[in-house]
XYZ file of C-alpha atoms in Angstrom:
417
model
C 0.000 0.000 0.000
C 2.754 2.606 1.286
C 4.531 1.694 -2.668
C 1.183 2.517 -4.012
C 1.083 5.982 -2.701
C 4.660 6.234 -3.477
C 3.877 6.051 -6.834
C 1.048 8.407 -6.634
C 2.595 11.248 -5.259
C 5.541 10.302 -7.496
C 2.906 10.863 -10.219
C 1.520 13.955 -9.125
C 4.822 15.748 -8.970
C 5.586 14.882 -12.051
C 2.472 17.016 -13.387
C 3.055 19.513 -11.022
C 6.769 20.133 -12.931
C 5.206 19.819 -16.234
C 2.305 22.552 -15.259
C 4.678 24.861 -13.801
C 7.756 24.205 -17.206
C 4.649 24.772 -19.112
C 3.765 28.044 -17.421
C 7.109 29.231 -17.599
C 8.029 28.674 -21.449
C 4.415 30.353 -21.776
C 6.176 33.381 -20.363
C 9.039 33.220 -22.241
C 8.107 33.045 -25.600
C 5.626 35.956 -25.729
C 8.658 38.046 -26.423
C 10.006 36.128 -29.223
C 6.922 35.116 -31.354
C 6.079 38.677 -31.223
C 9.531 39.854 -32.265
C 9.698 37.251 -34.940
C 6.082 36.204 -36.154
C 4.049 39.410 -35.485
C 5.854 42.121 -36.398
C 7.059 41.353 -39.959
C 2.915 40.905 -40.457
C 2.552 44.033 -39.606
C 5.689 45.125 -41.404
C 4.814 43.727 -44.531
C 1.210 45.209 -44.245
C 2.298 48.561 -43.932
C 4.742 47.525 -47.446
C 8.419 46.845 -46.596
C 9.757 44.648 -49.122
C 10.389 40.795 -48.212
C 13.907 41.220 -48.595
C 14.169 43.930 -45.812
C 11.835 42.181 -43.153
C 14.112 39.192 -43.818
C 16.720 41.057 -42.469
C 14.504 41.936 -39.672
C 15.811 38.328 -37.376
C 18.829 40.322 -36.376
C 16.509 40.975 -33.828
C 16.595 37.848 -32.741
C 20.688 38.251 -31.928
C 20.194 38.085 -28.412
C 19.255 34.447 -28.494
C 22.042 33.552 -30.990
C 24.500 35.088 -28.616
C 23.435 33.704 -25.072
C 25.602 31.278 -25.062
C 28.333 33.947 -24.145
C 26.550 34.853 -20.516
C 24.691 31.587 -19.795
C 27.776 30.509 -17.677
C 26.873 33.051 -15.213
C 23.977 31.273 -15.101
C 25.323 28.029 -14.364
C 27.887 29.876 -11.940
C 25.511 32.210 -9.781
C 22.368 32.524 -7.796
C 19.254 30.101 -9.006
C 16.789 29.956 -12.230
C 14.264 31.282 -10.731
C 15.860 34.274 -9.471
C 17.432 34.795 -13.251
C 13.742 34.269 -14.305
C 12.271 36.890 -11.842
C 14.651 39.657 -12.955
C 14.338 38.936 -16.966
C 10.276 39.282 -16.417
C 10.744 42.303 -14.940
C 13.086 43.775 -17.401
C 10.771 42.592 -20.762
C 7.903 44.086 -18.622
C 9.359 47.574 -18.604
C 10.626 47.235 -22.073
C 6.812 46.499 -23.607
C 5.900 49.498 -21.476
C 8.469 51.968 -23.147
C 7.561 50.967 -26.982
C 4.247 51.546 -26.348
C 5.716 55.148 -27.158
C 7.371 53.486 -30.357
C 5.336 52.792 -32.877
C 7.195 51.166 -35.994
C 6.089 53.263 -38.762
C 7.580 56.684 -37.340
C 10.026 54.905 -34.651
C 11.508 52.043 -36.181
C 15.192 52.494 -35.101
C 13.983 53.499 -31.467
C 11.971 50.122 -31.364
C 14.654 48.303 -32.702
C 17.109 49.521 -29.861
C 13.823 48.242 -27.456
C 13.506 45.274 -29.172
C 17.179 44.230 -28.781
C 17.323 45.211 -25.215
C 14.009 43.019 -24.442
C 15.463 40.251 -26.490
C 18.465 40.417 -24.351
C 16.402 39.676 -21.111
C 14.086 36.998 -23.086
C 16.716 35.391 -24.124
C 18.346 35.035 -20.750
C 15.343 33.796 -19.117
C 15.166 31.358 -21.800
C 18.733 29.969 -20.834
C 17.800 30.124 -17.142
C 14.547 28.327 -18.538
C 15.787 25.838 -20.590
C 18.372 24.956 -17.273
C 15.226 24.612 -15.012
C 13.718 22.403 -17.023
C 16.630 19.956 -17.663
C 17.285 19.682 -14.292
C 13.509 19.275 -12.886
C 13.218 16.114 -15.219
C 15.081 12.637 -15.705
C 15.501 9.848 -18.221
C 11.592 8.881 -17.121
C 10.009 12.638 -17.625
C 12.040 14.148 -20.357
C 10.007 13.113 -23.025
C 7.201 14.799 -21.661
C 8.962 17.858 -20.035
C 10.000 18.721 -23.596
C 6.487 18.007 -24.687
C 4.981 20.387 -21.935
C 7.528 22.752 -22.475
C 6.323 23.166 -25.997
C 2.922 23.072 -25.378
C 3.716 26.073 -22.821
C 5.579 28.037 -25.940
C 2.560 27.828 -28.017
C 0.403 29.300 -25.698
C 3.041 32.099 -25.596
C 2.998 32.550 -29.084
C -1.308 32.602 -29.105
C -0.730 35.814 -27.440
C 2.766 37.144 -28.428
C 2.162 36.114 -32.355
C -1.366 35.864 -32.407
C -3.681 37.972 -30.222
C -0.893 40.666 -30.528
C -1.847 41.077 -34.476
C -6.009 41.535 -33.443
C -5.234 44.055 -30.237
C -2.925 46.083 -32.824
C -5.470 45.717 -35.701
C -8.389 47.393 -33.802
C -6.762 49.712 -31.008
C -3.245 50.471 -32.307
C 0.325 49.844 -31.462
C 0.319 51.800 -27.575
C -2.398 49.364 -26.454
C -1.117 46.148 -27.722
C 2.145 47.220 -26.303
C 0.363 47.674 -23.560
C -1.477 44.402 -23.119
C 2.088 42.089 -23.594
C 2.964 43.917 -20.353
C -0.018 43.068 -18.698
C -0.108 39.538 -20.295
C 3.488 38.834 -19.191
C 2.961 39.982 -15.469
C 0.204 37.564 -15.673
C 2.595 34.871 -16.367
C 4.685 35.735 -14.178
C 2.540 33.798 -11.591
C 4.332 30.389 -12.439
C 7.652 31.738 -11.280
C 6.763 32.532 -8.119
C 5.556 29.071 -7.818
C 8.953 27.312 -9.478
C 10.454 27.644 -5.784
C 12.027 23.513 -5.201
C 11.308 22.558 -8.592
C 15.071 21.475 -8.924
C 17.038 20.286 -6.139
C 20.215 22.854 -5.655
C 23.350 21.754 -8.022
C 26.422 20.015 -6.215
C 28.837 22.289 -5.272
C 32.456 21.509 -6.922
C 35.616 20.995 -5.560
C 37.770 24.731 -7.514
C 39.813 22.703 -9.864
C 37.570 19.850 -10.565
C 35.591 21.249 -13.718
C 35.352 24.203 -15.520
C 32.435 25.435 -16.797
C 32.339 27.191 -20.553
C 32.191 26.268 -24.004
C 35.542 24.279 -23.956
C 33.724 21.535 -21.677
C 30.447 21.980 -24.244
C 32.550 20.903 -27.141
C 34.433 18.549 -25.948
C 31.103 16.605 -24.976
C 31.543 13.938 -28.288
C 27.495 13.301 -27.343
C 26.503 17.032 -27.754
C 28.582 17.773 -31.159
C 27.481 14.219 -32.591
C 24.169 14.851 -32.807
C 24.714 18.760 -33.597
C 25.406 17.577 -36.814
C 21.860 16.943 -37.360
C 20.519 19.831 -35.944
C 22.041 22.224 -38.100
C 21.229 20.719 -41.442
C 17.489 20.261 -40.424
C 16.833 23.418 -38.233
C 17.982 25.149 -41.769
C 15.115 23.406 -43.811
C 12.457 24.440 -40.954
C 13.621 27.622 -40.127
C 13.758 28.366 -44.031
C 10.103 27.042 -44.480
C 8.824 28.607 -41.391
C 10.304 32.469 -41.997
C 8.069 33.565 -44.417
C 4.813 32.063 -43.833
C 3.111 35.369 -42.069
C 4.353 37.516 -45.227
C 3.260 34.493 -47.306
C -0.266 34.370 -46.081
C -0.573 38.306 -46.308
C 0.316 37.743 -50.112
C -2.294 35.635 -50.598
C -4.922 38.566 -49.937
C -5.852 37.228 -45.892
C -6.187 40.246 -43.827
C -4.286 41.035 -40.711
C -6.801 40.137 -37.537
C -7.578 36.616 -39.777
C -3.850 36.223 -39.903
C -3.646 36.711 -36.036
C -6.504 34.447 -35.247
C -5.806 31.489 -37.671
C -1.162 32.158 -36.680
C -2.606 32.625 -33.001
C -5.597 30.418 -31.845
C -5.111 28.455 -35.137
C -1.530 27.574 -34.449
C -1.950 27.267 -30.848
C -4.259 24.780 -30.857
C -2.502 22.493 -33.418
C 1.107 23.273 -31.855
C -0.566 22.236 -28.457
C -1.803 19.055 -29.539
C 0.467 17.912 -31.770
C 3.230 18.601 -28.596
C 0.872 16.595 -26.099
C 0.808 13.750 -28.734
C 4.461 14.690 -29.713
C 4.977 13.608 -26.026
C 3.276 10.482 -25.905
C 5.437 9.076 -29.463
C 8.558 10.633 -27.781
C 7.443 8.297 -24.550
C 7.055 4.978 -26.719
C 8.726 5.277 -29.979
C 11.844 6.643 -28.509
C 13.699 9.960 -29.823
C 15.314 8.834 -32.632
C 12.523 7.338 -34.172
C 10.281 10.246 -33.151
C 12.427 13.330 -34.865
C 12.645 10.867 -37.790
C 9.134 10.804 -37.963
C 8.661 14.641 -37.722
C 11.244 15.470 -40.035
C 9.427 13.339 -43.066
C 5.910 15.380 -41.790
C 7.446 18.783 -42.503
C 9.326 17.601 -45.527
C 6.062 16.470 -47.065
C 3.970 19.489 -46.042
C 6.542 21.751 -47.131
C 6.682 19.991 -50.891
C 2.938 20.128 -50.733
C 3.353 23.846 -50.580
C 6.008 24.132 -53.255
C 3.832 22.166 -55.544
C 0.635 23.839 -55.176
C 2.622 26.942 -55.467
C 4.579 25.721 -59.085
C 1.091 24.705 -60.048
C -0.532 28.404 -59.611
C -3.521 26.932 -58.201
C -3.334 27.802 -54.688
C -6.354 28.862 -52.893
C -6.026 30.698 -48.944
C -8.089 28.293 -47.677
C -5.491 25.408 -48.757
C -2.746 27.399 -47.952
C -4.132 27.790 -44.492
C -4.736 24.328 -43.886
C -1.290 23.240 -45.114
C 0.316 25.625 -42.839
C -1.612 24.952 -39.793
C -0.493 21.153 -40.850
C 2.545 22.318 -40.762
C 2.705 24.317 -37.645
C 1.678 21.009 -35.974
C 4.625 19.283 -37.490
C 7.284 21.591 -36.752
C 5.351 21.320 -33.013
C 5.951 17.625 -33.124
C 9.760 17.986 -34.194
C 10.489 20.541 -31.272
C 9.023 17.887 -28.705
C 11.314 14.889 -30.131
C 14.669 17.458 -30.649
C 14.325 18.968 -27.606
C 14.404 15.623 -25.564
C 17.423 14.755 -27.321
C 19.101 18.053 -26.927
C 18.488 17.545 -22.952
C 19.604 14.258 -23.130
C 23.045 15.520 -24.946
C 23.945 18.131 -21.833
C 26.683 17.658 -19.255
C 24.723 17.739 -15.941
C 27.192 19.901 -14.295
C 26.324 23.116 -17.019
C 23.122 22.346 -18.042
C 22.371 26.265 -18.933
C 25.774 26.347 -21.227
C 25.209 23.159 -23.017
C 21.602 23.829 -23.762
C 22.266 27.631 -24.421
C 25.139 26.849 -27.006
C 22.621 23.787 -29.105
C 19.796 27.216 -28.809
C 22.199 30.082 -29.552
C 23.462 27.912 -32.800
C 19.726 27.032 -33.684
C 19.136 31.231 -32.979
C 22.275 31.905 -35.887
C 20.658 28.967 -38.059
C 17.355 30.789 -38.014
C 18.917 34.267 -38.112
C 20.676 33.220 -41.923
C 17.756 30.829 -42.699
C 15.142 33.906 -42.649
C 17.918 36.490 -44.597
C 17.997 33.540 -47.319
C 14.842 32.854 -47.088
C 13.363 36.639 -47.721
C 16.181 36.932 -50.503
C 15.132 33.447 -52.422
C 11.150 33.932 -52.159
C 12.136 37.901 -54.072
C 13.757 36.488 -56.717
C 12.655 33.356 -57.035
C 8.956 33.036 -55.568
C 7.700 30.926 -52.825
C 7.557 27.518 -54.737
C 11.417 27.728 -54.591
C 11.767 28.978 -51.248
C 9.297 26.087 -49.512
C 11.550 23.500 -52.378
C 14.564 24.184 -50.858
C 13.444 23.760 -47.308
C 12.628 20.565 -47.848
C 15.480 19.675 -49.782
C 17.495 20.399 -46.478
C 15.021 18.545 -43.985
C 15.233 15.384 -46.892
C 19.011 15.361 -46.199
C 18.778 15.740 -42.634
C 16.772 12.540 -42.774
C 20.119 10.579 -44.898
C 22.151 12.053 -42.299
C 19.886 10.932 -38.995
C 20.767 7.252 -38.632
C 24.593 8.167 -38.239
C 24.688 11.506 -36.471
C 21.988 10.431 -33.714
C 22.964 7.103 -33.136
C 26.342 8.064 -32.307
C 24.573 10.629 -30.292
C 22.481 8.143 -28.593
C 25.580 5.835 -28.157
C 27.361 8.413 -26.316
C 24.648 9.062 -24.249
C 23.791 5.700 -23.007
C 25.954 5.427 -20.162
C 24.063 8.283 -18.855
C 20.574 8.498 -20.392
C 18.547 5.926 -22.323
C 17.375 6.371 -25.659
C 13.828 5.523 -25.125
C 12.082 7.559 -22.337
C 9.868 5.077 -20.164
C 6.366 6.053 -18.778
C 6.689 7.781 -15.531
């Protein structure tokens, strides 16, 4: 009987960590979808040229370049107290655009942009640290699928209900309402308190943390292989789509609802089942599996686009599809990527996979807003796939040599908890 209840409470702290990871991430990524979903919509509405709001993701620097502080992270004070003082700081940055508005202001916002990014970004590391240490080999499956499911509620309102508050009371109101939305979700933090247990304290001299360790983990740069040559094929599919659907004549509060509630909804479920494949398939298998989704849907797209006979309705549908897919791939990578960190620096290792992803997407969405100019979007959505088709050749070597260097330490296939 006493095992019994064991396992219960066992059970119900499990959910409690996924409910408050999923709470966090929610908070976290209401900065970035904005920054990098929402406002080229709007950009492009108001008629800057693809090629320009391409270049547009060097606002998303600050989470390409985390891994040069998220030592400090790993070094000093706890995640949640990193997490408290980032909300605070993206809090008082959505306050101070509201006087910003792009169309007059758009080298102001920029410089408010990069700042907020900067504290988004290092809640993200603190974040992503949290989270790796709160699960094991039995719950990382589904931490990375709550995790996920959390981000896509962040991105209903950051990338979503963002586009219909600015579509019907202007740019100082929606500002506005992301400050008000992110103190709201601030709530889980408060309530992270014991989520980890406190990290070991090291003998001086007995391992340094920093990048050197990161790359000398043959686990971590094994399976990094991988995720560069597929994160370009998403990233490069995914870049465009808001400017993409805005082209095809859908105005901007549709846009938010179908990118927002749309998009939430099928990112949510496709995580929560994302989580149960990653749970019984394994993560191998599982990324596999996503990766020949998204390479499907985005060849779909190219060949209704080579075709001219594209309607917005199936353009929709394919791209919610596809949002559900890339959903699915970020639950199966992300388990592997915590899987592939050194316990003792679990903020640098998983900052350093992020930051490279964050430089991947940077160059995928410059290439991606110069290719879909010259060439068109049938060319653009071709070569994404192309990428995510060679990613899938490359899989069975570069993450089972992954997997084999993890296995002393973590097992491939995640059991139930």
């Amino acid at each position: 009987m006493s095992t019994a209840f064991t396992n219960i409470v066992a059970r119900s702290t499990t959910w409690t960590v996924l409910g408050l990871l999923a709470g966090l991430y929610a908070a976290q990524s209401v900065t970035g979808s904005m920054v990098q979903t929402a406002l080229p919509v709007v950009l492009r509405d108001a008629g800057m040229p693809l090629d320009q709001i391409g270049y547009l993701a060097v606002l998303f620097l600050p989470w390409a370049l985390k891994f040069l502080w998220a030592p400090l992270i790993d070094r000093f004070l706890t995640e949640r107290s990193w997490i408290l003082v980032c909300q605070v700081g993206i809090i008082l940055c959505f306050l101070a655009a509201t006087a910003l508005p792009p169309q007059t202001h758009m080298a102001w916002l920029a410089g408010v942009l990069l700042v907020m990014g900067v504290f988004a970004a290092t809640q993200d590391v603190a974040t992503d640290s949290l989270a790796v240490r709160a699960s094991d080999a039995n719950s990382r499956g589904l931490a990375s699928g709550a995790s996920t499911a959390g981000a896509y509620l962040g991105f209903l309102i950051g990338g979503g209900l963002w586009l219909v508050v600015y579509q019907h009371a202007g740019w100082a109101v929606s500002m506005a309402s992301m400050a008000g939305f992110v103190c709201l979700l601030t709530i889980p933090v408060f309530l992270s308190s014991g989520l980890a247990a406190p990290r070991e304290r090291r003998v001086v001299g007995t391992h340094r943390i920093g990048l050197r360790t990161t790359f000398a983990n043959r686990t971590l740069t094994q399976g990094l292989i991988f995720l560069v040559v597929y994160q370009v094929g998403i990233r490069m599919g995914s870049s465009l789509t808001g400017p993409y659907l805005v082209d095809k004549g859908i105005v901007l509060d549709m846009i938010g609802l179908l990118r927002g509630a749309g998009g939430a909804v099928a990112g949510f479920i496709a995580s929560s089942l994302g989580a149960l494949v990653v749970q019984t398939a394994g993560i191998t298998r599982s990324i596999v599996i996503a990766a020949i989704l998204n390479a499907a849907l985005l060849a779909a797209l190219a060949v209704v686009e080579f075709a001219n006979t594209v309607s917005p309705t199936l353009a929709v549908g394919i791209l919610l599809l596809q949002v559900g897919a890339v959903a699915f791939s970020f639950v199966a990578l992300y388990a592997a990527m915590m899987n592939w960190c050194n316990p003792d620096q679990t903020a640098t290792d998983f900052a350093a996979l992020q930051s490279i992803d964050a430089i991947l997407a940077i160059a995928a969405a410059s290439v991606a807003g110069v290719l879909g100019k010259a060439f068109g979007y049938g060319w653009l959505f071709s070569a994404s796939a192309a990428f995510i088709l060679v990613a899938i050749l490359l899989a069975p070597r570069t993450l089972a040599a992954a997997r084999h260097g993890a296995r002393n330490s973590v097992p491939e296939k995640v059991s139930k908890p």
